[in-house]
Amino acid sequence: MFTGIITGVGRIVAIHDLGRSLHHGKRLTIEAPAGYLDDVGLGDSIALNGACMTVTTFNPESRQFTIDISAESLAKTSGLDREGTVNLEKALRAHDRLGGHIVSGHVDGVGHISHFEQIGESWELRILAPHTLAKYLAYKGSITVNGVSLTVNRVADLAEGCEISINLIPHTVDNTALGSLQAGSRVNLEIDTVARYVERMLSAGLVQKDTA
C-alpha cells in the first residue's frame, strides 16, 4: 500500500533479460538517492513510477537495488523497460501519514501526455487516458500518474479517449520525475481505489434502491 507521495527520484541504470523468450521478464538495477536504502530490507515493496515491485537485492554502499519485473508487467506499464529516471515510493507503514490518497501500486492503464505547459508559477498537465478508465475519472477526484498522487481539475470525453487536466505546483515538478515529461510521453495511471469499488458495486447490481 502506498500514498502517491514520492519519497525519492531514482534512476534505472541497468536492464538484464531473465530469459530468451518474449515470456521472460527483466531484472532492473536502480540507483537510489543517498541514504534511501538505509531502512530497506530484502523483500520490501518499492513502487517504481507507480508500479509496486519487490526488492530482490540491495546495496546501501553503492545506493543500488534490483527488482525482477515480469513480461506481463512490462506489457502493462511504461518507463520500466529502459534506462532513465523513475519516481520511488516505499510502502506505507501503519504509523505513517496518509499524505496523498490510498494507492495500491497496480497500474490500471497507460496514458499519453497531450499537453504540458508552464502557466504562471505552475504547470498544466493534460493526459489522454484510455476509454476504459473514463468512468473512474471525475472533477476533483484523485489519480496516480507515474506514482504521484494528483487531483483532476478537468475531464473531457473525446473520441480518442478521456482527457484530464492536472495542475502541478513547482514543488511537485522539482521533487519528482514528472518535470521531464513532454507531449507524447507515456505515463502509468492508477485510478482511485474508492472509484474502483463503487463501479464494481454498481455493475454487479449490489446497490439496492430504497423501496420504502
Short mmCIF file of C-alpha atoms in Angstrom, two decimals:
data_model
loop_
_atom_site.label_atom_id
_atom_site.label_comp_id
_atom_site.label_asym_id
_atom_site.label_seq_id
_atom_site.Cartn_x
_atom_site.Cartn_y
_atom_site.Cartn_z
CA MET A 1 0.00 0.00 0.00
CA PHE A 2 1.23 3.48 -0.91
CA THR A 3 0.09 7.11 -0.75
CA GLY A 4 1.32 8.61 -4.00
CA ILE A 5 3.76 10.88 -2.16
CA ILE A 6 7.13 10.36 -3.85
CA THR A 7 9.99 9.76 -1.41
CA GLY A 8 12.83 9.88 -3.93
CA VAL A 9 13.78 10.02 -7.58
CA GLY A 10 15.94 7.13 -8.73
CA ARG A 11 17.39 6.01 -12.00
CA ILE A 12 17.28 2.68 -13.83
CA VAL A 13 20.95 2.13 -14.64
CA ALA A 14 20.95 -1.44 -15.99
CA ILE A 15 18.48 -3.92 -17.51
CA HIS A 16 19.14 -7.65 -17.83
CA ASP A 17 16.98 -10.27 -19.53
CA LEU A 18 15.71 -13.08 -17.30
CA GLY A 19 15.36 -15.39 -20.29
CA ARG A 20 15.49 -15.54 -24.05
CA SER A 21 11.79 -15.62 -24.95
CA LEU A 22 9.18 -12.88 -25.01
CA HIS A 23 7.59 -14.59 -21.99
CA HIS A 24 10.58 -13.80 -19.80
CA GLY A 25 10.84 -10.63 -17.77
CA LYS A 26 13.80 -8.45 -16.88
CA ARG A 27 15.94 -7.59 -13.89
CA LEU A 28 16.31 -3.89 -13.28
CA THR A 29 19.10 -2.23 -11.32
CA ILE A 30 18.01 1.07 -9.81
CA GLU A 31 20.25 3.73 -8.33
CA ALA A 32 18.57 5.46 -5.39
CA PRO A 33 19.31 8.79 -3.66
CA ALA A 34 21.93 8.86 -0.91
CA GLY A 35 20.62 7.22 2.28
CA TYR A 36 17.43 5.98 0.62
CA LEU A 37 18.21 2.30 1.21
CA ASP A 38 19.27 2.67 4.85
CA ASP A 39 15.95 1.30 6.15
CA VAL A 40 15.19 -1.06 3.24
CA GLY A 41 15.22 -4.83 3.65
CA LEU A 42 15.21 -7.76 1.27
CA GLY A 43 11.68 -8.39 0.02
CA ASP A 44 10.43 -4.87 0.77
CA SER A 45 8.00 -3.23 -1.62
CA ILE A 46 9.03 -0.10 -3.52
CA ALA A 47 6.85 1.49 -6.19
CA LEU A 48 8.64 2.45 -9.41
CA ASN A 49 6.67 5.01 -11.42
CA GLY A 50 3.59 3.77 -9.59
CA ALA A 51 4.16 0.04 -10.09
CA CYS A 52 4.69 -1.98 -6.91
CA MET A 53 7.89 -4.04 -7.09
CA THR A 54 9.82 -6.29 -4.71
CA VAL A 55 13.43 -5.63 -3.72
CA THR A 56 15.46 -8.73 -4.67
CA THR A 57 18.93 -7.40 -3.79
CA PHE A 58 20.19 -4.13 -2.37
CA ASN A 59 23.49 -2.47 -1.57
CA PRO A 60 23.33 0.69 0.55
CA GLU A 61 27.00 1.45 -0.12
CA SER A 62 26.51 1.62 -3.89
CA ARG A 63 22.96 3.05 -3.43
CA GLN A 64 21.61 0.37 -5.78
CA PHE A 65 18.87 -2.24 -5.58
CA THR A 66 17.36 -4.70 -8.03
CA ILE A 67 13.84 -5.82 -8.85
CA ASP A 68 12.53 -8.52 -11.17
CA ILE A 69 9.68 -7.44 -13.43
CA SER A 70 7.57 -9.94 -15.38
CA ALA A 71 6.79 -9.76 -19.08
CA GLU A 72 3.13 -9.12 -18.14
CA SER A 73 4.05 -6.10 -16.01
CA LEU A 74 6.32 -4.74 -18.73
CA ALA A 75 3.47 -5.01 -21.24
CA LYS A 76 1.03 -3.17 -18.96
CA THR A 77 3.30 -0.32 -17.81
CA SER A 78 5.50 2.40 -19.25
CA GLY A 79 9.01 3.61 -18.47
CA LEU A 80 10.28 0.39 -16.86
CA ASP A 81 11.80 -1.13 -19.98
CA ARG A 82 14.63 1.37 -20.45
CA GLU A 83 17.23 3.31 -18.51
CA GLY A 84 16.12 6.63 -17.08
CA THR A 85 14.67 8.40 -14.06
CA VAL A 86 11.82 6.88 -12.05
CA ASN A 87 9.69 8.03 -9.13
CA LEU A 88 10.26 5.97 -5.98
CA GLU A 89 7.97 5.39 -3.01
CA LYS A 90 8.49 2.95 -0.16
CA ALA A 91 5.46 1.01 1.07
CA LEU A 92 3.22 2.75 3.61
CA ARG A 93 3.82 1.86 7.27
CA ALA A 94 0.95 1.66 9.76
CA HIS A 95 2.04 4.80 11.64
CA ASP A 96 2.72 6.95 8.53
CA ARG A 97 0.63 9.93 7.49
CA LEU A 98 -1.64 9.35 4.50
CA GLY A 99 -0.48 12.47 2.70
CA GLY A 100 -1.88 11.67 -0.75
CA HIS A 101 -4.59 9.03 -1.22
CA ILE A 102 -4.77 5.24 -0.94
CA VAL A 103 -2.65 3.78 -3.75
CA SER A 104 -2.19 0.07 -4.40
CA GLY A 105 0.74 0.22 -6.81
CA HIS A 106 -1.25 -1.61 -9.52
CA VAL A 107 -1.21 0.19 -12.86
CA ASP A 108 -4.68 0.32 -14.45
CA GLY A 109 -3.67 1.76 -17.79
CA VAL A 110 -1.15 3.79 -19.75
CA GLY A 111 -1.98 7.36 -20.75
CA HIS A 112 -0.35 9.78 -23.19
CA ILE A 113 0.67 13.36 -22.45
CA SER A 114 -1.32 15.61 -24.79
CA HIS A 115 -0.18 18.95 -23.35
CA PHE A 116 2.43 20.11 -20.82
CA GLU A 117 2.98 23.82 -20.39
CA GLN A 118 4.03 26.22 -17.65
CA ILE A 119 1.30 28.70 -16.70
CA GLY A 120 2.38 31.27 -14.14
CA GLU A 121 4.29 29.53 -11.36
CA SER A 122 2.65 26.15 -12.06
CA TRP A 123 2.34 23.71 -14.94
CA GLU A 124 -0.75 22.41 -16.71
CA LEU A 125 -0.53 18.70 -17.48
CA ARG A 126 -3.11 17.10 -19.76
CA ILE A 127 -3.25 13.35 -20.13
CA LEU A 128 -5.26 11.33 -22.63
CA ALA A 129 -6.41 8.26 -20.71
CA PRO A 130 -7.87 5.09 -22.30
CA HIS A 131 -11.66 4.95 -22.74
CA THR A 132 -11.78 2.08 -20.26
CA LEU A 133 -10.71 4.40 -17.43
CA ALA A 134 -13.09 7.26 -18.26
CA LYS A 135 -15.82 6.14 -15.85
CA TYR A 136 -13.37 6.35 -12.93
CA LEU A 137 -12.17 9.91 -13.64
CA ALA A 138 -14.02 12.84 -12.09
CA TYR A 139 -13.57 16.54 -11.37
CA LYS A 140 -11.58 16.96 -8.13
CA GLY A 141 -11.09 13.21 -7.97
CA SER A 142 -7.73 11.53 -7.35
CA ILE A 143 -5.48 9.96 -9.97
CA THR A 144 -1.99 8.49 -9.69
CA VAL A 145 0.37 9.46 -12.52
CA ASN A 146 3.72 7.62 -12.56
CA GLY A 147 3.20 7.03 -8.85
CA VAL A 148 2.33 10.64 -7.95
CA SER A 149 -0.98 11.38 -6.21
CA LEU A 150 -2.67 14.23 -8.12
CA THR A 151 -6.05 15.97 -8.31
CA VAL A 152 -8.08 16.11 -11.53
CA ASN A 153 -9.09 19.68 -12.42
CA ARG A 154 -11.00 18.98 -15.63
CA VAL A 155 -12.37 15.99 -17.52
CA ALA A 156 -13.21 15.91 -21.23
CA ASP A 157 -14.58 12.83 -23.00
CA LEU A 158 -13.12 12.79 -26.51
CA ALA A 159 -13.37 10.42 -29.45
CA GLU A 160 -9.80 9.22 -28.85
CA GLY A 161 -10.08 8.84 -25.08
CA CYS A 162 -10.70 10.74 -21.85
CA GLU A 163 -8.52 13.82 -21.39
CA ILE A 164 -7.86 15.00 -17.86
CA SER A 165 -6.20 18.26 -16.85
CA ILE A 166 -3.96 18.45 -13.78
CA ASN A 167 -2.15 21.35 -12.12
CA LEU A 168 1.43 20.70 -10.99
CA ILE A 169 2.90 23.04 -8.39
CA PRO A 170 6.65 23.83 -8.53
CA HIS A 171 7.38 21.50 -5.56
CA THR A 172 5.95 18.52 -7.48
CA VAL A 173 7.90 19.35 -10.63
CA ASP A 174 11.14 19.82 -8.68
CA ASN A 175 10.85 16.71 -6.49
CA THR A 176 9.52 14.08 -8.89
CA ALA A 177 10.39 12.85 -12.37
CA LEU A 178 7.24 14.45 -13.83
CA GLY A 179 9.20 17.53 -14.85
CA SER A 180 10.89 15.53 -17.63
CA LEU A 181 7.60 14.70 -19.33
CA GLN A 182 6.66 16.17 -22.69
CA ALA A 183 3.84 15.88 -25.22
CA GLY A 184 3.72 12.30 -26.44
CA SER A 185 5.24 10.77 -23.29
CA ARG A 186 3.52 7.67 -21.91
CA VAL A 187 2.63 7.53 -18.20
CA ASN A 188 1.34 4.90 -15.79
CA LEU A 189 -2.13 5.59 -14.41
CA GLU A 190 -3.85 4.17 -11.34
CA ILE A 191 -7.46 5.06 -10.61
CA ASP A 192 -8.81 5.93 -7.17
CA THR A 193 -9.50 2.85 -5.02
CA VAL A 194 -12.91 4.13 -3.89
CA ALA A 195 -14.00 4.67 -7.51
CA ARG A 196 -12.97 1.10 -8.30
CA TYR A 197 -15.24 -0.38 -5.63
CA VAL A 198 -18.17 1.92 -6.40
CA GLU A 199 -18.06 0.87 -10.06
CA ARG A 200 -17.94 -2.80 -9.05
CA MET A 201 -20.97 -2.48 -6.76
CA LEU A 202 -22.97 -0.69 -9.45
CA SER A 203 -22.04 -3.10 -12.25
CA ALA A 204 -22.80 -6.12 -10.06
CA GLY A 205 -26.21 -4.77 -9.06
CA LEU A 206 -25.24 -4.65 -5.39
CA VAL A 207 -26.60 -1.15 -4.80
CA GLN A 208 -30.26 -1.63 -3.85
CA LYS A 209 -32.86 1.08 -4.33
CA ASP A 210 -34.84 2.16 -1.27
CA THR A 211 -38.36 0.75 -1.78
CA ALA A 212 -39.82 2.13 1.44
#
